[in-house]
mmCIF file of C-alpha atoms and ligand atoms in Angstrom:
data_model
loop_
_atom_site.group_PDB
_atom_site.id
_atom_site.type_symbol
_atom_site.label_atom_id
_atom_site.label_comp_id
_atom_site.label_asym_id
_atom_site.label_seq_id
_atom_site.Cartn_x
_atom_site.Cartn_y
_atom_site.Cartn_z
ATOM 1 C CA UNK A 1 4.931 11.176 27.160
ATOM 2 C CA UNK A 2 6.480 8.464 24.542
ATOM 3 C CA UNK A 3 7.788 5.613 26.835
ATOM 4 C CA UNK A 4 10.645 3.627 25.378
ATOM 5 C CA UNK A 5 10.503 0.017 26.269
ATOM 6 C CA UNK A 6 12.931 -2.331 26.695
ATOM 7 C CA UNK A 7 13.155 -5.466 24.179
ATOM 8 C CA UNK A 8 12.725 -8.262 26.879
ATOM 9 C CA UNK A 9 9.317 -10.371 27.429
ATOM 10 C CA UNK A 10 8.135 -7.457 29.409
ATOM 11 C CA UNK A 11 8.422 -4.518 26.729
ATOM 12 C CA UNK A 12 6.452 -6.953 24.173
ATOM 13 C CA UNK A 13 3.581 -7.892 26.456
ATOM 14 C CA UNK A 14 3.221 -3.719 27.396
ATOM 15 C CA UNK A 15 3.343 -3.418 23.610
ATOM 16 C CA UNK A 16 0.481 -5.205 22.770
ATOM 17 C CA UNK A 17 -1.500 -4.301 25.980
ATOM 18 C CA UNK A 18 -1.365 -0.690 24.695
ATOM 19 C CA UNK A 19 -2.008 -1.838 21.106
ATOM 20 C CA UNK A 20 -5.019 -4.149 22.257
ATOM 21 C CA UNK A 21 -5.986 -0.611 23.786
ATOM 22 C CA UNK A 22 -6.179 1.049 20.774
ATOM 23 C CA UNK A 23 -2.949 3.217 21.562
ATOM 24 C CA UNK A 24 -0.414 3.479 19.048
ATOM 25 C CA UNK A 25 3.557 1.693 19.300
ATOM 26 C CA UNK A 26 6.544 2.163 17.295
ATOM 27 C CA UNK A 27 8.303 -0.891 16.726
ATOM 28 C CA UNK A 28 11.434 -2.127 15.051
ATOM 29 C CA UNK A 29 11.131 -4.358 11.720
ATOM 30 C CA UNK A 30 13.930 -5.455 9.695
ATOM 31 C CA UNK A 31 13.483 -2.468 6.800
ATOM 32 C CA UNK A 32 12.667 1.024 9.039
ATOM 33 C CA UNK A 33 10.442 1.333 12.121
ATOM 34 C CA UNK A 34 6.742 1.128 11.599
ATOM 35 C CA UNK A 35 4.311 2.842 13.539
ATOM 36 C CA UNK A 36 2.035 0.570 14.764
ATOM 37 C CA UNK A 37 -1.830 0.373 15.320
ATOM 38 C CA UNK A 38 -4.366 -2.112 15.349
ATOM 39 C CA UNK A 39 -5.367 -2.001 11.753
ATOM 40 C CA UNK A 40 -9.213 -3.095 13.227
ATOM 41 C CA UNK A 41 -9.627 0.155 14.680
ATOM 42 C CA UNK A 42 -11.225 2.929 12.667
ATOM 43 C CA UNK A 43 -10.081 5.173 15.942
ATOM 44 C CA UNK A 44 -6.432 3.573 16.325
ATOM 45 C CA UNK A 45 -5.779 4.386 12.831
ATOM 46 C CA UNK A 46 -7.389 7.514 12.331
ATOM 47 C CA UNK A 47 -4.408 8.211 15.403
ATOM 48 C CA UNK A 48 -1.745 6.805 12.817
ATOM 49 C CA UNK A 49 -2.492 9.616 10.320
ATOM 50 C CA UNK A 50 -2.722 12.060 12.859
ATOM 51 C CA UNK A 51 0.352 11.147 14.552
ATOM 52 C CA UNK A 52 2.429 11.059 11.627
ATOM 53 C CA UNK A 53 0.650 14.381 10.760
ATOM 54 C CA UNK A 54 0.030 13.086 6.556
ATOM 55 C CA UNK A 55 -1.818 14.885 4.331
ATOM 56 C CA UNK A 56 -3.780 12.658 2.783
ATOM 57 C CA UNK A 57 -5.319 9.261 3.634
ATOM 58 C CA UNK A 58 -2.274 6.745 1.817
ATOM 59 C CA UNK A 59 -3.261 3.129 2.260
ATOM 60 C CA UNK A 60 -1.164 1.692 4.564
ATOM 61 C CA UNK A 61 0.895 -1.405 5.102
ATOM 62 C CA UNK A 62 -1.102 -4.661 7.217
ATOM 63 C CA UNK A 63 1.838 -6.575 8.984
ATOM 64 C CA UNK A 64 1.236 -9.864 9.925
ATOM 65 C CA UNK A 65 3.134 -12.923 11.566
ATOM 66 C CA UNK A 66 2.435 -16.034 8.801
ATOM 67 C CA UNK A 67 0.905 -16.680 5.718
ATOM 68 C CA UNK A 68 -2.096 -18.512 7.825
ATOM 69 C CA UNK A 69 -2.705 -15.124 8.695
ATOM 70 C CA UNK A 70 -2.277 -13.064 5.585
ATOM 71 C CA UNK A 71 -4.885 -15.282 3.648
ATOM 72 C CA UNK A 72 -7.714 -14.806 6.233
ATOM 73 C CA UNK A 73 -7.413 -11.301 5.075
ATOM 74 C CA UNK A 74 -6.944 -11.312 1.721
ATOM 75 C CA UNK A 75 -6.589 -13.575 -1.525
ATOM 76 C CA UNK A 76 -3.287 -14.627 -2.647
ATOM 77 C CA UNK A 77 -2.947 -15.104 -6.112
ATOM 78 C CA UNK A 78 -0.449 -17.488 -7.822
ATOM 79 C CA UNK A 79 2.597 -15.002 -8.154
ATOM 80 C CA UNK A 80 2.559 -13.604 -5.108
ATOM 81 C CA UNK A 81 2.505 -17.027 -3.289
ATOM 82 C CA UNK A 82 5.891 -17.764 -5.651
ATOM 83 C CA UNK A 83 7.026 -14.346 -4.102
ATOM 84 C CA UNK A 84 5.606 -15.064 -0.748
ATOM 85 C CA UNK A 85 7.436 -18.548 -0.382
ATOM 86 C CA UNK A 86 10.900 -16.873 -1.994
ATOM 87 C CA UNK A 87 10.842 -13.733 0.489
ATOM 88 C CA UNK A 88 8.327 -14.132 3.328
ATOM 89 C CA UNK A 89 9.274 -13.049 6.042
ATOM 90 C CA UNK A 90 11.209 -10.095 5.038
ATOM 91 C CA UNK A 91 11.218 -6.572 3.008
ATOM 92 C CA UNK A 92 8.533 -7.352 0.586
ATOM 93 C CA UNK A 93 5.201 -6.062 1.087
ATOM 94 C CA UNK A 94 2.296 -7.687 -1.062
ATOM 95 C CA UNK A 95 -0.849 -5.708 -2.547
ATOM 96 C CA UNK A 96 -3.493 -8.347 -2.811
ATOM 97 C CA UNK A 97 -7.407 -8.395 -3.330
ATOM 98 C CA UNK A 98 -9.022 -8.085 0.391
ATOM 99 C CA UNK A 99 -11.138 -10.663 1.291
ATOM 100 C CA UNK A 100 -14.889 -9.343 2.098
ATOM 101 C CA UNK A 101 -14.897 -10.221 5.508
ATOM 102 C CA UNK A 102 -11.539 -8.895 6.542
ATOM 103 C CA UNK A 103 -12.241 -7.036 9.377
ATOM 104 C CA UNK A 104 -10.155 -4.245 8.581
ATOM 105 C CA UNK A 105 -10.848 -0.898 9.239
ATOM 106 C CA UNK A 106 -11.748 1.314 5.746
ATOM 107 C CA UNK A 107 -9.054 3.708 6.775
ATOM 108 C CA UNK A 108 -6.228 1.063 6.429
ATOM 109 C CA UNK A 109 -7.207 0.322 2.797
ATOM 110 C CA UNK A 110 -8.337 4.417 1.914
ATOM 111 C CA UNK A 111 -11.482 2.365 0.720
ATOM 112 C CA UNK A 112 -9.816 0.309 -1.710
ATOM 113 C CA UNK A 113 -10.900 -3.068 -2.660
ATOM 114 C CA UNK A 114 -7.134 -4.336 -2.178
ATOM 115 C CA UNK A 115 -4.619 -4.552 0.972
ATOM 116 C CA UNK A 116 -1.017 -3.994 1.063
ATOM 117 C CA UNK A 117 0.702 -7.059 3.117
ATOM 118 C CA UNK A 118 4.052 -7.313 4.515
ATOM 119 C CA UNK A 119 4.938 -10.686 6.756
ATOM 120 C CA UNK A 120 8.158 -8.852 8.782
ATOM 121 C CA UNK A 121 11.917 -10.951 9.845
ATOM 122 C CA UNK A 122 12.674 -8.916 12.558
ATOM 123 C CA UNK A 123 12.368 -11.060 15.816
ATOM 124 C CA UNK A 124 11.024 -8.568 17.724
ATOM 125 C CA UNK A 125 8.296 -7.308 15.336
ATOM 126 C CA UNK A 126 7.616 -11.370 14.927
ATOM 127 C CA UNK A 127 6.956 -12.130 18.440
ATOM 128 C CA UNK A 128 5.108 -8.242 18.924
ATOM 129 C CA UNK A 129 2.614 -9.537 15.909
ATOM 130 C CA UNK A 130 1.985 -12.877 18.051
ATOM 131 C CA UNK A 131 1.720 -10.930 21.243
ATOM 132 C CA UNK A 132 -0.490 -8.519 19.781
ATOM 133 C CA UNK A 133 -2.857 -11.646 18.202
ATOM 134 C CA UNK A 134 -4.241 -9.217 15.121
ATOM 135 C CA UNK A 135 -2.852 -7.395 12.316
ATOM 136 C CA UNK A 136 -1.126 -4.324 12.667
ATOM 137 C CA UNK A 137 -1.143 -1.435 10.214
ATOM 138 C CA UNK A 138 2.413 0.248 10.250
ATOM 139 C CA UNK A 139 3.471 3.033 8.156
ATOM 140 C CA UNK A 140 7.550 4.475 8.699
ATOM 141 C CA UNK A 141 7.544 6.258 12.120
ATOM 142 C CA UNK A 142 8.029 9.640 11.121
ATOM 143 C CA UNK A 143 6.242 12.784 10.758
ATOM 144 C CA UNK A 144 5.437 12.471 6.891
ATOM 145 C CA UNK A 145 7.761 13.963 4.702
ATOM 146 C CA UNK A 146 10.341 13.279 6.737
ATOM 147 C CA UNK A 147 13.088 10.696 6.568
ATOM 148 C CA UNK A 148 12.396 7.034 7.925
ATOM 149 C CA UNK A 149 13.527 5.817 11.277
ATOM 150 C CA UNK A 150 15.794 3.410 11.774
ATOM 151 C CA UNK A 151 16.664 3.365 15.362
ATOM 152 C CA UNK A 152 14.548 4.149 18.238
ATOM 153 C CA UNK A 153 15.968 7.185 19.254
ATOM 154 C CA UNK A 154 15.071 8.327 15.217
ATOM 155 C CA UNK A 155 10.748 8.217 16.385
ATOM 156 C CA UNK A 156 11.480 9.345 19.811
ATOM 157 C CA UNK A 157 13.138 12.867 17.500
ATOM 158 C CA UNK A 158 9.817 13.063 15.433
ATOM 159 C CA UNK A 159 6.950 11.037 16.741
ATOM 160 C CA UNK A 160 8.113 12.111 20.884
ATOM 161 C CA UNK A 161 4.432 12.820 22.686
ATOM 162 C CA UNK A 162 2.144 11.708 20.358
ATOM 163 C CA UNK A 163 2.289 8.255 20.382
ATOM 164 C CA UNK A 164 2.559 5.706 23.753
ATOM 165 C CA UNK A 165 5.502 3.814 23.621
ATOM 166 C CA UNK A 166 8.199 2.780 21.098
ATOM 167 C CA UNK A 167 9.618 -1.054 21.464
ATOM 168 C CA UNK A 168 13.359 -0.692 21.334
ATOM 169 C CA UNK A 169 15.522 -3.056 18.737
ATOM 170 C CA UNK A 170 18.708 -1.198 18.540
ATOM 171 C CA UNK A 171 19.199 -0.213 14.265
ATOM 172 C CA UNK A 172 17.482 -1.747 11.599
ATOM 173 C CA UNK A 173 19.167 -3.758 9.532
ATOM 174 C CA UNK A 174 17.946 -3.207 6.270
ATOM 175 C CA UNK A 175 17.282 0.419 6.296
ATOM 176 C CA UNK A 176 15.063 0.969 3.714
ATOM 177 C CA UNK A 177 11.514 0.239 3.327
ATOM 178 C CA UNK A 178 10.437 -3.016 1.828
ATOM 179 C CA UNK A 179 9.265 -3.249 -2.037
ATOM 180 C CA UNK A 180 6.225 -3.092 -3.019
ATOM 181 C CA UNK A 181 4.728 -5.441 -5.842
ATOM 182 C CA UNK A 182 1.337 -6.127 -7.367
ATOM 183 C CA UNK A 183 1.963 -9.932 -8.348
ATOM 184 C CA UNK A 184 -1.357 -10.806 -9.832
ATOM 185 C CA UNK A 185 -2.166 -11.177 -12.605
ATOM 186 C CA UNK A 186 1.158 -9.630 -13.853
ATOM 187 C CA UNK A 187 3.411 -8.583 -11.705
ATOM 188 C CA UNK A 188 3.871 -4.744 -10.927
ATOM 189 C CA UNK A 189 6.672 -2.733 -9.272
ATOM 190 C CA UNK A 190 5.067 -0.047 -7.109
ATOM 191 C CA UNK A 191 7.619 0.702 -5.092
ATOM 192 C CA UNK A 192 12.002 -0.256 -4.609
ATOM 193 C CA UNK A 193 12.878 -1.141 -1.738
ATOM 194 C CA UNK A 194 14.701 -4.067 0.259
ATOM 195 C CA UNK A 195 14.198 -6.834 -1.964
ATOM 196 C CA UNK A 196 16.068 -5.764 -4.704
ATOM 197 C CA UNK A 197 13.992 -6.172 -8.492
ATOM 198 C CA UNK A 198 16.737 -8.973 -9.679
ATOM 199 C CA UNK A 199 16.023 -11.132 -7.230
ATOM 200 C CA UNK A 200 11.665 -10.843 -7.992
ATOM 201 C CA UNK A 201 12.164 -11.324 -11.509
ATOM 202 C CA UNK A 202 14.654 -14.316 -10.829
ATOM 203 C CA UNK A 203 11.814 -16.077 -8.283
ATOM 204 C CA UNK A 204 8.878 -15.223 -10.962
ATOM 205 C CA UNK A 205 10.875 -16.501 -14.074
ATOM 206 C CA UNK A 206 9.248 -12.945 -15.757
ATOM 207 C CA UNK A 207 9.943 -9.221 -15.844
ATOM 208 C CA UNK A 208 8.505 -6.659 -13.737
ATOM 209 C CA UNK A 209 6.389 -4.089 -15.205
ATOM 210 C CA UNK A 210 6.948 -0.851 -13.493
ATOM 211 C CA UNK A 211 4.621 1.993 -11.982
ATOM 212 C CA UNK A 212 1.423 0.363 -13.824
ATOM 213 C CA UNK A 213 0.315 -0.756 -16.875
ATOM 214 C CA UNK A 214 -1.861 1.352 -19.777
ATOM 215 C CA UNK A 215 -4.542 2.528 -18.308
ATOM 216 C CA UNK A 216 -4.830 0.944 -15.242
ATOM 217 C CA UNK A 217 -4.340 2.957 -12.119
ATOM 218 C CA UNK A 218 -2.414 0.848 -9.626
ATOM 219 C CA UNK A 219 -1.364 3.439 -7.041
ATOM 220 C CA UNK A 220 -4.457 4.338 -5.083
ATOM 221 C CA UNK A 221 -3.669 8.447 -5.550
ATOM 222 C CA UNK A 222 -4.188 8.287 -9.791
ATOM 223 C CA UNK A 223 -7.847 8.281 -9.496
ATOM 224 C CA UNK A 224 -9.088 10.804 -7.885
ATOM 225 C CA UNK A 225 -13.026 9.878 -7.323
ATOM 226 C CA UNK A 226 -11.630 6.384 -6.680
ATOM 227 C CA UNK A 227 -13.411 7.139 -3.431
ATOM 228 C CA UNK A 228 -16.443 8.805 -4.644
ATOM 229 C CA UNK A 229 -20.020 7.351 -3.664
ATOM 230 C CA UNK A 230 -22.756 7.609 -6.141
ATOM 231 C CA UNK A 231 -24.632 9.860 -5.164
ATOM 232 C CA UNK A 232 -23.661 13.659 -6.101
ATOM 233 C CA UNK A 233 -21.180 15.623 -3.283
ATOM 234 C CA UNK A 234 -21.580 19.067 -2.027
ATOM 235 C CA UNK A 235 -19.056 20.620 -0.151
ATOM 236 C CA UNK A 236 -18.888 23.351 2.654
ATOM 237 C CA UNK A 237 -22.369 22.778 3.413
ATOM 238 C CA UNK A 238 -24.215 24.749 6.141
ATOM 239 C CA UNK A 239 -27.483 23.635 5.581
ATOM 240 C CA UNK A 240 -29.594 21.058 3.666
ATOM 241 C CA UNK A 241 -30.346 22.274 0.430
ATOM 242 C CA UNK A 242 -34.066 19.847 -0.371
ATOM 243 C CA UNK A 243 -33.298 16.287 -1.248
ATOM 244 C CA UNK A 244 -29.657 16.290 -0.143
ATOM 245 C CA UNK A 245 -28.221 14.200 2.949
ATOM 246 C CA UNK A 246 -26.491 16.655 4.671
ATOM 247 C CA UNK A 247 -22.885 15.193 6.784
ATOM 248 C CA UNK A 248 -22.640 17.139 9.580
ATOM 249 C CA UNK A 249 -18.708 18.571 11.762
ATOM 250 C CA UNK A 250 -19.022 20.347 14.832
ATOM 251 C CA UNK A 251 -21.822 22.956 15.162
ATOM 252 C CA UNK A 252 -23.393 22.004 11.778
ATOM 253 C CA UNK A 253 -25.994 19.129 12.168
ATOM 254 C CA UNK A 254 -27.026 16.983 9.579
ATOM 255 C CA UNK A 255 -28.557 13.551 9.013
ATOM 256 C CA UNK A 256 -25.408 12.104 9.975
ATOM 257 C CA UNK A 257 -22.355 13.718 11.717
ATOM 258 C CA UNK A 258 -18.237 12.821 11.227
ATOM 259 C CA UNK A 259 -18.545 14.313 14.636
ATOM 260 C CA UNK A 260 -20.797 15.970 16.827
ATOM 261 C CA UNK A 261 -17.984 17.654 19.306
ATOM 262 C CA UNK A 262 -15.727 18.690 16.050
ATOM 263 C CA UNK A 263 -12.994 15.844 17.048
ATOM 264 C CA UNK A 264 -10.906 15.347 13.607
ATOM 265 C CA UNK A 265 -9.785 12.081 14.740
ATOM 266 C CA UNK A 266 -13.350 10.707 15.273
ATOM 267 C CA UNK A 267 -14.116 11.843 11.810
ATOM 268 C CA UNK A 268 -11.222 10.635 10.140
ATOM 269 C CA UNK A 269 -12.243 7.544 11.713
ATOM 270 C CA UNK A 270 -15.871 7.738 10.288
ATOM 271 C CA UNK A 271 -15.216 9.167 7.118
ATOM 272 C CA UNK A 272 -15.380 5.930 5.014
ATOM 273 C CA UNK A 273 -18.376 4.653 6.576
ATOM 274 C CA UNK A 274 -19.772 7.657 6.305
ATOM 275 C CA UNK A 275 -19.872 8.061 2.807
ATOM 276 C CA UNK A 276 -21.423 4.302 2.826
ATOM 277 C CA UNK A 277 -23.670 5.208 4.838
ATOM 278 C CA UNK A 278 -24.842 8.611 3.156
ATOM 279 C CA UNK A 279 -24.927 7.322 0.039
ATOM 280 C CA UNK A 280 -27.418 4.591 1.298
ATOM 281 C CA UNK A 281 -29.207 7.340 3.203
ATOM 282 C CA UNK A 282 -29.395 9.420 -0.479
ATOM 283 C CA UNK A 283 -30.437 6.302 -2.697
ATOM 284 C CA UNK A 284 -30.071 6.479 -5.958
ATOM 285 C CA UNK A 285 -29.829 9.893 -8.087
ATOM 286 C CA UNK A 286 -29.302 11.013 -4.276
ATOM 287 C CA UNK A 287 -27.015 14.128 -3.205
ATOM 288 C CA UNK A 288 -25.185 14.383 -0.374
ATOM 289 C CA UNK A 289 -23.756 17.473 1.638
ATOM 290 C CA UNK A 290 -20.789 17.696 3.879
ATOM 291 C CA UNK A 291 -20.127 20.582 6.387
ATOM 292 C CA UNK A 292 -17.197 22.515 6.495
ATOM 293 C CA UNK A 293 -14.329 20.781 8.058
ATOM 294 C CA UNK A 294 -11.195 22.645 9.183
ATOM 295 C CA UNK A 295 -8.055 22.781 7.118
ATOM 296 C CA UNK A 296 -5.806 21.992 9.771
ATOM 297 C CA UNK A 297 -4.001 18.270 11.075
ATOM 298 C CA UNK A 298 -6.226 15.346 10.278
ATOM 299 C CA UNK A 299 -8.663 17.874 8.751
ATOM 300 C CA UNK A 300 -6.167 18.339 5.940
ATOM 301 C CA UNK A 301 -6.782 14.266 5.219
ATOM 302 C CA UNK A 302 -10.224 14.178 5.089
ATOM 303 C CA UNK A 303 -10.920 17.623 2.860
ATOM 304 C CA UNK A 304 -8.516 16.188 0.319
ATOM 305 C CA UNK A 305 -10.740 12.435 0.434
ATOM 306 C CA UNK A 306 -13.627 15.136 0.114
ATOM 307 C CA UNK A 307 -12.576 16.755 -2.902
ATOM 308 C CA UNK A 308 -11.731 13.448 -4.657
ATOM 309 C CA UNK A 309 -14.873 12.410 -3.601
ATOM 310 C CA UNK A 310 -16.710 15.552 -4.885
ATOM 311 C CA UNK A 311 -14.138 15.631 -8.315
ATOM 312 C CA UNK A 312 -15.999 14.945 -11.576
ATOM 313 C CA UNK A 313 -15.625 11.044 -12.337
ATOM 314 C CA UNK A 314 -11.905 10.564 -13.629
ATOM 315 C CA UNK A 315 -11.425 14.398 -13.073
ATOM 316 C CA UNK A 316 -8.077 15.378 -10.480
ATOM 317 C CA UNK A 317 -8.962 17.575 -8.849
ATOM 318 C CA UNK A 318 -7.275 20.849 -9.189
ATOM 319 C CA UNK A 319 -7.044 21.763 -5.286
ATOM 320 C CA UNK A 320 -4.917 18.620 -4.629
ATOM 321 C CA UNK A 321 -1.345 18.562 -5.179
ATOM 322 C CA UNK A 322 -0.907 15.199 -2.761
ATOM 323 C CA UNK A 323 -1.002 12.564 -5.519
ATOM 324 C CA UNK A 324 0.659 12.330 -9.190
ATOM 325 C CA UNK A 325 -1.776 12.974 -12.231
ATOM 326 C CA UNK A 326 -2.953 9.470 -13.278
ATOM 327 C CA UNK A 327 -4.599 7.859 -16.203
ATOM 328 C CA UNK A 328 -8.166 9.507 -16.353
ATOM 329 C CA UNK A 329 -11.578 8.570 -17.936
ATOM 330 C CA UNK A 330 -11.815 6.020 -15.728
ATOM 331 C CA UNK A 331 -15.062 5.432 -14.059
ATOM 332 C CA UNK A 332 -14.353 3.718 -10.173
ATOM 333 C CA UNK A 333 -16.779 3.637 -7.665
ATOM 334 C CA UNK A 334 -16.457 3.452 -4.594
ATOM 335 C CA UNK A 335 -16.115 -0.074 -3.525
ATOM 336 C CA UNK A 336 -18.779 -1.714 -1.551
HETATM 337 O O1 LIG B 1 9.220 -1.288 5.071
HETATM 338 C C1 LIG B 1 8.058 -0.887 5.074
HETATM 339 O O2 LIG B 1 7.261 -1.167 4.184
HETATM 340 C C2 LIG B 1 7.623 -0.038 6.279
HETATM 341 C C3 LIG B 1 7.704 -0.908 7.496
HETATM 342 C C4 LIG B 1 7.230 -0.225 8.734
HETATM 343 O O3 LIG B 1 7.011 -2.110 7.278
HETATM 344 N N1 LIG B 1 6.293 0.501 6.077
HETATM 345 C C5 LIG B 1 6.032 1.463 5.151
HETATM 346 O O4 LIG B 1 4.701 1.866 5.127
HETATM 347 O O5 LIG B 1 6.840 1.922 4.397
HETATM 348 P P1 LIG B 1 4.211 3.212 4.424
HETATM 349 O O6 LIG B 1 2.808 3.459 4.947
HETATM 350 O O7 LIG B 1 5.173 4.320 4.618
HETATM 351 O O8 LIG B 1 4.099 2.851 2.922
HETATM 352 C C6 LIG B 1 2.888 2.400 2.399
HETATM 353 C C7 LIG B 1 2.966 2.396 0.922
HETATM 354 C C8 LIG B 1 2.391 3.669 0.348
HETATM 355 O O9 LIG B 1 3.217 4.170 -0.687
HETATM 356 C C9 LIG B 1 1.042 3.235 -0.197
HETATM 357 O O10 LIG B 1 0.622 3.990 -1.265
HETATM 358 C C10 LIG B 1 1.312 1.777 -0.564
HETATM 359 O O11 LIG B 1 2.154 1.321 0.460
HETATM 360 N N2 LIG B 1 0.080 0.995 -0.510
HETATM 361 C C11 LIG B 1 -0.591 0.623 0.585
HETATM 362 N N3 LIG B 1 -1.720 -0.042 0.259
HETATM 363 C C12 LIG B 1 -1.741 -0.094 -1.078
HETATM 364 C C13 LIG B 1 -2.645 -0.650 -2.031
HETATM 365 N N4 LIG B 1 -3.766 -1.265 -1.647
HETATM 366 N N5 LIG B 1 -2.349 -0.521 -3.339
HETATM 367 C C14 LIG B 1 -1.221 0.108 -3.736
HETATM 368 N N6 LIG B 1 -0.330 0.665 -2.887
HETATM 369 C C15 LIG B 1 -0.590 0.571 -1.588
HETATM 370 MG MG1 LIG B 2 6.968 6.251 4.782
#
């Protein structure tokens, strides 16, 4: 059961005790609650998707405490340290280039060679994130498709038994999530939210661009191999056709497996190193196989990075209706 816990010295220090554990906590920030989980852990946030039941692997948020802590993470370009100073802490989450060495799990990022950052106000979430000692990934604490929380008693209603506690701040202030901006090298709207656009323009002395600029796919959903190895992908595999590295689920054994006992959390949790790994395994010209996995809960996530994965280069695929039709006849690869 979801344990609600109190916002004293206490609650915090059980907070990050079942963080550190790899279990997940809902916790109040000044925009909606987030949905907390050490953003280190392949496992922890394989748990976020599940939890919030999503469709699809969406990058999600990294909240830390300072900006000491944001650069040992990622790079901060010259914009978005004019934005950081003017709005840090508070609703304004930054997407910057992740540094190499990170530490972050694959699943936070979907794979992507950049990290969304948000440095919270809320008192609460600030002393949780020193508490806690590492950077938490946080999404809204909903089910998705639902609407945000933004009181306690909001991810009891959605998130009640499947996550372990939820630190209690009374409302959130703001109410809304925070915006999201690409500052570098020209800033980027990706999403409104609590900083209003006025007030970014104002502190950059320049207009925002909006939703992305020709050609180049900002939002990680417009390419659809953006997660696509280099070798060639075959789905629904039983077997190991000759040459192919076959991924194996479940009863289907392969090279490699997402998961011997058929656990979608411990392949959602594997997936992205997985594909690393079997596209090392298949060298170049290679072909890897995966086997079947179910369409159901976290399965639903990692057939739709599977399909991406499998689509023709720049191709979206027709199966997927998660993600808007983006710019195509663009060539990413998967990022190393
Ligand atoms: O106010 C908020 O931002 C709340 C609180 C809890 O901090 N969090 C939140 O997270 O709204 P979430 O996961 O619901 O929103 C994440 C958004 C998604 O739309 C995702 O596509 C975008 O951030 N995003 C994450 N990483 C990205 C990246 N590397 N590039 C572009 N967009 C990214
Ligand atoms: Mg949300």
């Amino acid at each position: 059961m979801t344990r609600t816990l109190a916002p004293g010295d206490a609650g915090i220090a059980e907070a990050a005790r079942l963080l550190s554990g790899g279990e997940l906590v809902a916790f109040p920030t000044e925009t909606v609650y987030g949905l907390g989980g050490d953003a280190r852990s392949d496992r922890a946030v394989a748990r976020i998707y599940e939890a919030k039941g999503r469709p699809s692997f969406n990058p999600l948020i990294v909240h830390l405490p300072d900006l000491v802590a944001v650069e040992k993470i990622a790079r901060v370009g010259p914009k978005a340290r004019m934005l950081a100073q003017a709005f840090w802490p508070g609703p304004l989450t930054l997407v910057l280039p992740v540094r190499e060495r990170a530490g972050l799990s694959p699943l936070v990022t979907a794979g992507l060679p950049t990290v969304a950052v948000r440095i919270p106000a809320h008192p609460l979430a600030q002393r949780l994130l020193r508490a806690f000692g590492g950077p938490l990934a946080a999404p809204s604490a909903n089910p998705s498709g639902r609407v945000s929380p933004t009181e306690a008693a909001h991810v009891l209603e959605g998130l009640t038994g499947r996550i372990a506690a939820v630190l209690d701040g009374g409302p959130c202030v703001v109410g809304l999530e925070s915006t999201i901006v690409l500052a570098d090298p020209q800033p980027v709207l990706l999403r409104p939210g609590g900083v209003p656009v006025e007030a970014l323009e104002a502190a950059l002395g320049e207009p925002l661009a909006t939703g992305g600029d020709a050609g180049k796919p900002t939002s990680p959903g417009q390419l659809a191999s953006h997660y696509a190895p280099d070798a060639a992908l075959r789905l629904d595999a039983t077997e190991a056709r000759p040459g192919e590295v076959l991924v194996g689920f479940g009863p289907v054994t392969g090279a490699l497996s997402l998961s011997e006992t058929g656990d979608l959390v411990e392949a959602a949790a594997r997936l992205f190193q997985l594909l690393r790994e079997a596209d090392r395994l298949a060298g170049p010209g290679g072909r890897i196989a995966f086997a079947p996995v179910p369409e159901t809960g976290l399965g639903r996530a990692i057939n739709d990075r599977l399909r991406r994965a499998a689509a023709p280069r720049g191709v979206q695929p027709a199966t997927s209706a998660s993600h808007p039709r983006g710019p195509v006849g663009e060539t990413a690869k998967f990022p190393r």
